[in-house]
mmCIF file of C-alpha atoms in Angstrom:
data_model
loop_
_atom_site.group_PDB
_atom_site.id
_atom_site.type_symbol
_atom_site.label_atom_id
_atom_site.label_comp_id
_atom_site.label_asym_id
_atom_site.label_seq_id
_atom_site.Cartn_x
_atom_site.Cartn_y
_atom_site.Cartn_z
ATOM 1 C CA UNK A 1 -41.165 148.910 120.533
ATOM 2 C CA UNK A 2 -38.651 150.660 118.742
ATOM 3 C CA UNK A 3 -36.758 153.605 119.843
ATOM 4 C CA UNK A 4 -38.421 157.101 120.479
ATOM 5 C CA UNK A 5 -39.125 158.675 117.183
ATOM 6 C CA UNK A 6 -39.335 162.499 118.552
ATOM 7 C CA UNK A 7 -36.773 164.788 119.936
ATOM 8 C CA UNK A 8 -35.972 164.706 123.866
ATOM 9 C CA UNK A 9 -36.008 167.995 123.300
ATOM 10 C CA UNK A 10 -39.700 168.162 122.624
ATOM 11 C CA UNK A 11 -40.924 165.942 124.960
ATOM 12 C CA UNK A 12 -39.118 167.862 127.775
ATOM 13 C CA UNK A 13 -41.062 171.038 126.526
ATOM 14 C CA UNK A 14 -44.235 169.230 128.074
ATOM 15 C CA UNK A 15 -43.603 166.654 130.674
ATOM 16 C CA UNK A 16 -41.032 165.108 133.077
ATOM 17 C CA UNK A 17 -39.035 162.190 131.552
ATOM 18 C CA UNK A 18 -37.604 159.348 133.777
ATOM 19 C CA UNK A 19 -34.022 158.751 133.753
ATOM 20 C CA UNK A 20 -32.086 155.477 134.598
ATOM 21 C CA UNK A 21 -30.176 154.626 137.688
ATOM 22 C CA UNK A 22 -26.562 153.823 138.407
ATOM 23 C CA UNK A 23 -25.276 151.417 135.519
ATOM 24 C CA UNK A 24 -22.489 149.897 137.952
ATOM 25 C CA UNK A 25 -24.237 149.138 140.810
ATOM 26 C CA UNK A 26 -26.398 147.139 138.440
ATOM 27 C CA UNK A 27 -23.700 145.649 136.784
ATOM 28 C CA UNK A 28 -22.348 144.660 140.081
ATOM 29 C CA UNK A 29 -25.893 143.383 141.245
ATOM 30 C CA UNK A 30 -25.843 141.166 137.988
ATOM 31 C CA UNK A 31 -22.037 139.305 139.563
ATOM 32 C CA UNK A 32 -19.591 141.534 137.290
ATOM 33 C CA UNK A 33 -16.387 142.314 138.500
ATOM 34 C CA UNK A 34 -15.978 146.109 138.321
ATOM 35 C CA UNK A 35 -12.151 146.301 139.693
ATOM 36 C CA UNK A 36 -9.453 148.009 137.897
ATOM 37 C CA UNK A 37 -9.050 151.640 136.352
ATOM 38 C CA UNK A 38 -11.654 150.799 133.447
ATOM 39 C CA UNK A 39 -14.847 150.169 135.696
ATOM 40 C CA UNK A 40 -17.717 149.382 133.264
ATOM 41 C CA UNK A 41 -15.998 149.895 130.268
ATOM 42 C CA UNK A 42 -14.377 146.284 131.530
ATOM 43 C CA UNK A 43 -17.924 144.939 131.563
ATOM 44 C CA UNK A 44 -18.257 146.692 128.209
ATOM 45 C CA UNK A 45 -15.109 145.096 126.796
ATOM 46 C CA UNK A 46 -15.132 141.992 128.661
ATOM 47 C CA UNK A 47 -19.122 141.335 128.819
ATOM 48 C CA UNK A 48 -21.154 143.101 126.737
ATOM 49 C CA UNK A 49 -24.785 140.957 127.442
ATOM 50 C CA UNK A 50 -24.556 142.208 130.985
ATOM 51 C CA UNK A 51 -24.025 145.529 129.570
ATOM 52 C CA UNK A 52 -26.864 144.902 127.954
ATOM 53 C CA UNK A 53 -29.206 142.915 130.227
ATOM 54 C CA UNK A 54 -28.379 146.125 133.267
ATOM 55 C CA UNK A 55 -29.938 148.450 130.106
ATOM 56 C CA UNK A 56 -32.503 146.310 129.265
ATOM 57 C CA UNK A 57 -33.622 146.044 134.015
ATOM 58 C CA UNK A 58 -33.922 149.813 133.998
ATOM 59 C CA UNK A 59 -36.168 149.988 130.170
ATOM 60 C CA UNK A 60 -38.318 147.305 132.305
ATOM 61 C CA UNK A 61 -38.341 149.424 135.413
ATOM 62 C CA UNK A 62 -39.690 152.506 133.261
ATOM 63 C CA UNK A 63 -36.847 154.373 132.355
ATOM 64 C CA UNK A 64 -37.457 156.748 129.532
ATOM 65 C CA UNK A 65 -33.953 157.328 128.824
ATOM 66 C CA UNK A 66 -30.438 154.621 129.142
ATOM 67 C CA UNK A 67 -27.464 156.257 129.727
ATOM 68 C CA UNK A 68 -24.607 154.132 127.694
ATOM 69 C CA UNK A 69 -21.736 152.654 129.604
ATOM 70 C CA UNK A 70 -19.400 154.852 127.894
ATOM 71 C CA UNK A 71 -18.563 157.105 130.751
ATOM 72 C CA UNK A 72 -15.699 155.593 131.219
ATOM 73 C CA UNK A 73 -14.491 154.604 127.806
ATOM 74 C CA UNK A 74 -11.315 156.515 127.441
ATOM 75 C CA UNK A 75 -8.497 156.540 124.353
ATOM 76 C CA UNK A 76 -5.473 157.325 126.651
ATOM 77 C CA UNK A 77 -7.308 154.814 129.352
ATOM 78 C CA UNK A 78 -7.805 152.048 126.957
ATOM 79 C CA UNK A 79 -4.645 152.535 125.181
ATOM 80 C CA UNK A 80 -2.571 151.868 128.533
ATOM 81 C CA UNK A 81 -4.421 148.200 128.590
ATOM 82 C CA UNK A 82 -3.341 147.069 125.597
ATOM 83 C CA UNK A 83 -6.259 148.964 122.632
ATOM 84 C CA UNK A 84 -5.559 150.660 119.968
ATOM 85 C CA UNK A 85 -7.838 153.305 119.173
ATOM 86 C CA UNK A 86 -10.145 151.352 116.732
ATOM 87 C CA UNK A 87 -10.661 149.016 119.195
ATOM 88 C CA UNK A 88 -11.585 151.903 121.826
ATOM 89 C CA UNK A 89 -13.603 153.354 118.942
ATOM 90 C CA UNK A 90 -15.300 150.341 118.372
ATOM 91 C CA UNK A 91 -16.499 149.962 122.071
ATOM 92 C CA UNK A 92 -17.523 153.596 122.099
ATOM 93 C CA UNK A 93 -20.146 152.564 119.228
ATOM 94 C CA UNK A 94 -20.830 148.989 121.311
ATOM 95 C CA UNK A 95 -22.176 151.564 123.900
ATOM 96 C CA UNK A 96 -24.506 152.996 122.370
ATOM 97 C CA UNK A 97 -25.684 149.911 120.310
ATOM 98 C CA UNK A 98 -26.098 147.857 123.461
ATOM 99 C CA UNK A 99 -28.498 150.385 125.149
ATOM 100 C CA UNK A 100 -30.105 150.736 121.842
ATOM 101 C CA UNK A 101 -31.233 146.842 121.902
ATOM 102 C CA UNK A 102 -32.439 147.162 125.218
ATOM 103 C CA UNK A 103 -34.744 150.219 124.495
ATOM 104 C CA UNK A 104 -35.653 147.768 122.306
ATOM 105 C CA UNK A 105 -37.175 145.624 124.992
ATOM 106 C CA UNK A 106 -39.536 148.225 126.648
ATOM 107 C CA UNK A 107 -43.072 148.594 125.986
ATOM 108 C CA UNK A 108 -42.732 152.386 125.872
ATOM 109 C CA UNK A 109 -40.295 154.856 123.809
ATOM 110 C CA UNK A 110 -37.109 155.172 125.352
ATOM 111 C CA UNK A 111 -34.028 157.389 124.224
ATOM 112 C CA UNK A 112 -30.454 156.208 124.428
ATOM 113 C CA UNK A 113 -27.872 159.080 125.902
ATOM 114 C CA UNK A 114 -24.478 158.375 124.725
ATOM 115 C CA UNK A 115 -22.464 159.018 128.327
ATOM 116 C CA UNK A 116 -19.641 161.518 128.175
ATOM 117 C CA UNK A 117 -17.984 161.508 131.177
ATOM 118 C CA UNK A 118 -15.116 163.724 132.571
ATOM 119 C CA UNK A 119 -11.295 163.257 131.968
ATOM 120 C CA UNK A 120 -11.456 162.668 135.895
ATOM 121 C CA UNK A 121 -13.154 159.439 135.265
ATOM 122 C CA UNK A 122 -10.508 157.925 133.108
ATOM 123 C CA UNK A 123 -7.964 158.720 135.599
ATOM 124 C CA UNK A 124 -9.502 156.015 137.684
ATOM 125 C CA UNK A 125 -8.436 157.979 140.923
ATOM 126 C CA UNK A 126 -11.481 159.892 142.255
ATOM 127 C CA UNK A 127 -10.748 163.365 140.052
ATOM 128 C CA UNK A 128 -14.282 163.908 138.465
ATOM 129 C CA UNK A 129 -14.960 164.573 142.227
ATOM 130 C CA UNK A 130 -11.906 167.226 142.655
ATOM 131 C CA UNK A 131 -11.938 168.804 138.953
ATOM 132 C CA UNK A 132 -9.023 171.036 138.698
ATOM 133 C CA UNK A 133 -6.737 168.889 136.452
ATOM 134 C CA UNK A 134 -4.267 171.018 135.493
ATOM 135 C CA UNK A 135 -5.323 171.176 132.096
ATOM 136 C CA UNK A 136 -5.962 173.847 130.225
ATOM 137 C CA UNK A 137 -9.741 174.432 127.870
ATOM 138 C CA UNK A 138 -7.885 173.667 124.661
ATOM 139 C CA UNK A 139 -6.113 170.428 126.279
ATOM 140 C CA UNK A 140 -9.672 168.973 127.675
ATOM 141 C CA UNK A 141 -11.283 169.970 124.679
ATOM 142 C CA UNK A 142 -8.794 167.740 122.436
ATOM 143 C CA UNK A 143 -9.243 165.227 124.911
ATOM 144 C CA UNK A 144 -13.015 165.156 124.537
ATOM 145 C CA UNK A 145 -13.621 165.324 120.810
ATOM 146 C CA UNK A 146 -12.480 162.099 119.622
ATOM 147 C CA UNK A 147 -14.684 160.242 122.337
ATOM 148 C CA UNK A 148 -17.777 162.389 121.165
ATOM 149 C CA UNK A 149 -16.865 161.945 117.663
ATOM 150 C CA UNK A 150 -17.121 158.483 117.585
ATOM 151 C CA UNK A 151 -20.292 158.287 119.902
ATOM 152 C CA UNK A 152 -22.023 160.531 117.251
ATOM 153 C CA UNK A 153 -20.890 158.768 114.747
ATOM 154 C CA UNK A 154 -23.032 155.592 116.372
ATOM 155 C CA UNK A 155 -26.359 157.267 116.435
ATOM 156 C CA UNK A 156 -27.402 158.034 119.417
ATOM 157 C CA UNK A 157 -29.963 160.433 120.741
ATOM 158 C CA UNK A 158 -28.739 162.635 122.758
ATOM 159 C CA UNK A 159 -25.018 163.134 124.446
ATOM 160 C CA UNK A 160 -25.337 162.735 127.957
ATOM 161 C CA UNK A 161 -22.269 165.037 129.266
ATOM 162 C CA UNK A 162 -22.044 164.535 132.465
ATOM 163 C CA UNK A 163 -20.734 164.522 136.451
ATOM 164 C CA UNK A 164 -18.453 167.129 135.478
ATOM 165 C CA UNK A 165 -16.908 168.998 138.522
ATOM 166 C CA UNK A 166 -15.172 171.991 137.091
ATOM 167 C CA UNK A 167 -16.537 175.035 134.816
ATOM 168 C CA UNK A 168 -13.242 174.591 133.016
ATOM 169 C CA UNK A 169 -14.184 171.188 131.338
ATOM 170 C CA UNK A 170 -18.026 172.593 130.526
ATOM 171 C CA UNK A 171 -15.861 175.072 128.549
ATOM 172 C CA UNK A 172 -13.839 172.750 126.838
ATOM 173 C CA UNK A 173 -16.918 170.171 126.264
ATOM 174 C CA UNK A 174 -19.214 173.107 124.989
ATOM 175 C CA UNK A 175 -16.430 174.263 122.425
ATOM 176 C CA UNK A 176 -16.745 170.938 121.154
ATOM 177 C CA UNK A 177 -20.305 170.621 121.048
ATOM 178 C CA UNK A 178 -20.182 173.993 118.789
ATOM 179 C CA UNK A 179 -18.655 171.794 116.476
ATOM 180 C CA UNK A 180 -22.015 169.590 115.873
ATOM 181 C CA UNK A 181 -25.515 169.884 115.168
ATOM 182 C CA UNK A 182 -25.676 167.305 118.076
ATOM 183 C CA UNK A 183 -28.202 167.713 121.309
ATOM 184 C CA UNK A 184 -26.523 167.573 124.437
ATOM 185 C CA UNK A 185 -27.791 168.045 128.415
ATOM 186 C CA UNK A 186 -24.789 169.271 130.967
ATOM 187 C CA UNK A 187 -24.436 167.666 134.278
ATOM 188 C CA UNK A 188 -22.375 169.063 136.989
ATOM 189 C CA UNK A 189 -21.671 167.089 140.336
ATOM 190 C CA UNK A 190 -21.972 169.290 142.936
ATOM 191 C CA UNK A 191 -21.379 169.037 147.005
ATOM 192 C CA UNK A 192 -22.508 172.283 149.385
ATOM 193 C CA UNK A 193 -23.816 174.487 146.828
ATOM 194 C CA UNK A 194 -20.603 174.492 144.501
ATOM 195 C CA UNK A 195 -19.040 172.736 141.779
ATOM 196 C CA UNK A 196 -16.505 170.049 142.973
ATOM 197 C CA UNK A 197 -13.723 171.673 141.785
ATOM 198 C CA UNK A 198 -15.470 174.847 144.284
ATOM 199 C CA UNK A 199 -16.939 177.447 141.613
ATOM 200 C CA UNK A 200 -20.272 179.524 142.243
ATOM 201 C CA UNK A 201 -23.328 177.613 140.470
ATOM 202 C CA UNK A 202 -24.548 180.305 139.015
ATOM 203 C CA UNK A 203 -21.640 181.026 136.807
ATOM 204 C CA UNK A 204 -21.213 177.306 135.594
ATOM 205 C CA UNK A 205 -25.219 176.780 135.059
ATOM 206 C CA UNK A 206 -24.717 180.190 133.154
ATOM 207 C CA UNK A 207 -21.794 179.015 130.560
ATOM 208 C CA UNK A 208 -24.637 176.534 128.624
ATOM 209 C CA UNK A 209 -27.860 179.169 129.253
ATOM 210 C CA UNK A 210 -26.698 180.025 125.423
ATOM 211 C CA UNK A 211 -25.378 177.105 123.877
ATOM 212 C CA UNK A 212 -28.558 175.969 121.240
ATOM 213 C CA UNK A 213 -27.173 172.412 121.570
ATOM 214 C CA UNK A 214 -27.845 172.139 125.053
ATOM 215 C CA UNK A 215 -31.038 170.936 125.603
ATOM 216 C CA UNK A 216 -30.804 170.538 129.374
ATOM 217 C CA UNK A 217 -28.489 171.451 132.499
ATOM 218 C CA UNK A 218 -28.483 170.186 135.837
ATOM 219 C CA UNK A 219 -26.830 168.013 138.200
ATOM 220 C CA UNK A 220 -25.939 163.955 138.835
ATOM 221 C CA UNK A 221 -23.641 161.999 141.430
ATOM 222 C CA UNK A 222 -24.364 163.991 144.205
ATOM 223 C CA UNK A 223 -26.065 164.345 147.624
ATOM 224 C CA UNK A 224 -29.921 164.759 146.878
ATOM 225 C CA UNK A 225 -30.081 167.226 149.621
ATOM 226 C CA UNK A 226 -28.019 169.155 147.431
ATOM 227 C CA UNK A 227 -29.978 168.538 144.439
ATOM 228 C CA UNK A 228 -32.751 171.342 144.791
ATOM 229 C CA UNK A 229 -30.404 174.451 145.773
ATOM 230 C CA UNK A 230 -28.455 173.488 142.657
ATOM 231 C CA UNK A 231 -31.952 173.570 140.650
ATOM 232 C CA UNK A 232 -32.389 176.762 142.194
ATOM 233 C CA UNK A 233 -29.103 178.324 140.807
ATOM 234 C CA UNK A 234 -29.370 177.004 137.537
ATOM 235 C CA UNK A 235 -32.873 178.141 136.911
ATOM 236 C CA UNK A 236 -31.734 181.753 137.893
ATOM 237 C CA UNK A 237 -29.646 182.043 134.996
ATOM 238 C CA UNK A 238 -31.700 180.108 132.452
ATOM 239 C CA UNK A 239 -34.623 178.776 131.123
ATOM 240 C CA UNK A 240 -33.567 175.496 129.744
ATOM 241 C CA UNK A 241 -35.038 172.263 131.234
ATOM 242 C CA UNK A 242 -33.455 171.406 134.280
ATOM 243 C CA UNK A 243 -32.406 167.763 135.296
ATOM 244 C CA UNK A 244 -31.134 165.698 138.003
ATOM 245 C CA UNK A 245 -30.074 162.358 138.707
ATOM 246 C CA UNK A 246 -28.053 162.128 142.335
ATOM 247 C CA UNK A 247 -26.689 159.209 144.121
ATOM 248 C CA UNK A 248 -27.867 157.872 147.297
ATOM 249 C CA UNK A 249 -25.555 159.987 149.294
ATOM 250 C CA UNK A 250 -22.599 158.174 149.031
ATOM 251 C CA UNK A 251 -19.144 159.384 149.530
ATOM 252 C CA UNK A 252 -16.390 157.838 146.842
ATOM 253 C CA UNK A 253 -13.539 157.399 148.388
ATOM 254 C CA UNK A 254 -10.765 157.014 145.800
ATOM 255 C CA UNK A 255 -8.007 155.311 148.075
ATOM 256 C CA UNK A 256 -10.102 152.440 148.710
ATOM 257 C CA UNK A 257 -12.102 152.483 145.758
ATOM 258 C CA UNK A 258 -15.252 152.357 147.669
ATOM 259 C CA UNK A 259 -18.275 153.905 148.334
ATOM 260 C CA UNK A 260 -18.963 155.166 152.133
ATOM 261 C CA UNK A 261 -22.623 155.452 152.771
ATOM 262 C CA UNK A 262 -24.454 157.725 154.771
ATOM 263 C CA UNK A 263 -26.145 156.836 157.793
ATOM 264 C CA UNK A 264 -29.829 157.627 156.433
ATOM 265 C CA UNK A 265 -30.698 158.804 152.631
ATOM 266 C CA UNK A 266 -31.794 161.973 152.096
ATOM 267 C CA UNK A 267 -34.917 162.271 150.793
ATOM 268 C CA UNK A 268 -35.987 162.959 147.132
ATOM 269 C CA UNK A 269 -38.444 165.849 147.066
ATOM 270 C CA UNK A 270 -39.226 165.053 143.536
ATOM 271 C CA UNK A 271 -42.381 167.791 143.410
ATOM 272 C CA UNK A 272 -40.178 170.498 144.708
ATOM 273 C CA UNK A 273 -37.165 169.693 141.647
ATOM 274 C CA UNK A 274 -39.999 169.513 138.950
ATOM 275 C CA UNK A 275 -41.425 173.010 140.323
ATOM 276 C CA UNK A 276 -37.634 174.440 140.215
ATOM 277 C CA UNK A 277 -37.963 173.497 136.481
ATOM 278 C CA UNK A 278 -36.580 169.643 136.564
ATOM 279 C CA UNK A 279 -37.947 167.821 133.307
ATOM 280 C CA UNK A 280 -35.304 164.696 133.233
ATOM 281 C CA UNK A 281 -35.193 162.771 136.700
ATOM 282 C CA UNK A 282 -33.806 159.678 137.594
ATOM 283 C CA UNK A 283 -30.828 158.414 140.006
ATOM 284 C CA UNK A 284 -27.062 158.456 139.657
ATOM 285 C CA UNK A 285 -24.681 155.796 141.456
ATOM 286 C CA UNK A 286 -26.067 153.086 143.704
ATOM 287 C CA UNK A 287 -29.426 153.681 142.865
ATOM 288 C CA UNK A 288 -31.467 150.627 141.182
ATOM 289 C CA UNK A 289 -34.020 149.550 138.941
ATOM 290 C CA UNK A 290 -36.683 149.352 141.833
ATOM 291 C CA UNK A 291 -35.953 153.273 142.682
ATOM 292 C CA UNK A 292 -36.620 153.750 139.174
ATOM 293 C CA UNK A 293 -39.682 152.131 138.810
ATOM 294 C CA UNK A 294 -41.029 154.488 141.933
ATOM 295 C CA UNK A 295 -39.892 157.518 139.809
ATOM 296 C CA UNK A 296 -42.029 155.793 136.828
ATOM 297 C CA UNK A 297 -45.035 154.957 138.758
ATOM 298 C CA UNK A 298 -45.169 158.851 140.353
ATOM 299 C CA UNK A 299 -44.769 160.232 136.857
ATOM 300 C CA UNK A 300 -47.189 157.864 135.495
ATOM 301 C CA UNK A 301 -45.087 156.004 132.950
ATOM 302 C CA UNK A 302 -45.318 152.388 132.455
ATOM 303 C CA UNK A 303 -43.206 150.003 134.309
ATOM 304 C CA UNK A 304 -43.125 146.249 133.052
#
């Protein structure tokens, strides 16, 4: 089937649209080696078809939407391997064409969300979860535009800007986004009713409640017990669709470059997020195709 032919925009205006799951925990399920400061965007360099095939296991579980592996796809990053930045550009647009061919594959319309992560993720050293670079708006916007340039520039959807953990960087993304015609949802990660970087909700939900490009805010990569009061402050300042995508809980810890795991996931009161206003749901790191597939089944989309 081939890709959705409406806007996410207007199917979010009726119904509840199932996200994917974590794309490296799939990756890693499928034997890829996801060492070293690129992550997936090794996989993306290195091995596209598994790229691909982890795309293709979450269109079969029922995923409305794939998320491209570009969230970690970074000029400065890429540059200090050995690419030069048509190279870099040129996996940027394999992102997006990868998830494309896999939407391909599922026997209902799926959207492709071209992933822009934070300048914390290129780092490589746990910062999307801290925020507070030490960069100023105009510094992370010029950071961000040639990334989002060149996804656009691919085709995709929807930009899928997201796990950000400071205000500042919504700023800087949002000035960029002004830029474009292009639709966009904003993702926060979030820990204890805050922003990473330790700013109110309200007043980062608030900074998109205006932007028309912004289809959707919410949150991803975090606790799900923290999921819902984060809802709750971002539907208090706007009306916009609401979305959310946490982990299972996990804790990254950067020295080690691994994930510590609660003792017991929380639990996912689905019901309760879509009452708050949540239209795009689906799971952030460490969750799988199978969780997915619940999602589908509850919201009564097909699952192959």
């Amino acid at each position: 089937m081939p890709r959705a032919t409406g806007p996410l925009a207007e199917a979010l205006a009726h119904r509840t649209v199932v996200l994917d799951g974590g794309l490296s925990n799939q990756l890693a399920a499928q034997g890829c080696d996801l060492t070293g400061g690129l992550w997936t965007g090794r996989v993306l360099d290195e091995r596209p078809v598994q790229v691909e095939a982890a795309h293709t296991a979450y269109a079969r579980a029922g995923a409305e939407v794939l998320i491209t592996a570009a969230y970690q796809v970074g000029y400065e990053a890429f540059a200090a391997h050995g690419r030069d930045r048509e190279a870099t550009t040129a996996l940027l647009h394999r992102s997006v064409a990868l998830a494309a061919r896999a939407a391909e594959t599922a026997d209902h319309e799926v959207w492709v969300a071209a992933s822009v992560g934070p300048y914390g993720a290129v780092l490589a050293d746990g910062s999307e979860y801290r925020g507070r670079y030490g960069l100023s708006v105009r510094e992370l916007a010029a950071f961000h535009r040639p990334r989002i340039e060149a996804l656009l520039a691919a085709g995709p959807d929807v930009l899928a800007v997201e796990t950000l953990p400071d205000p500042d960087e919504a700023e800087a993304v949002l000035t960029v986004l002004a830029e474009t015609d292009a639709p966009a949802w904003l993702s926060y990660t979030v820990a204890g009713g805050r922003t990473r970087s330790g700013h109110p909700l309200p007043g980062a939900f608030a900074m998109a409640a205006q932007a028309p490009q912004v289809i959707a805010v919410g949150v991803n990569c975090c606790d799900p017990a923290d999921v819902l009061p984060a809802l709750e402050a971002a539907a208090s300042v706007t009306a916009k669709p609401l979305l959310a995508y946490p982990n299972d809980g996990s804790v990254w810890e950067a020295a080690t470059g691994t994930w510590r795991a609660p003792q017991a996931m929380s639990p996912w009161p689905t019901d309760a997020w879509r009452r708050t206003g949540a239209r795009l749901i689906g799971g952030c790191c460490r969750i799988g195709p199978d969780r997915i597939a619940e999602l589908a089944r509850e919201h009564g989309r097909p699952v192959m």
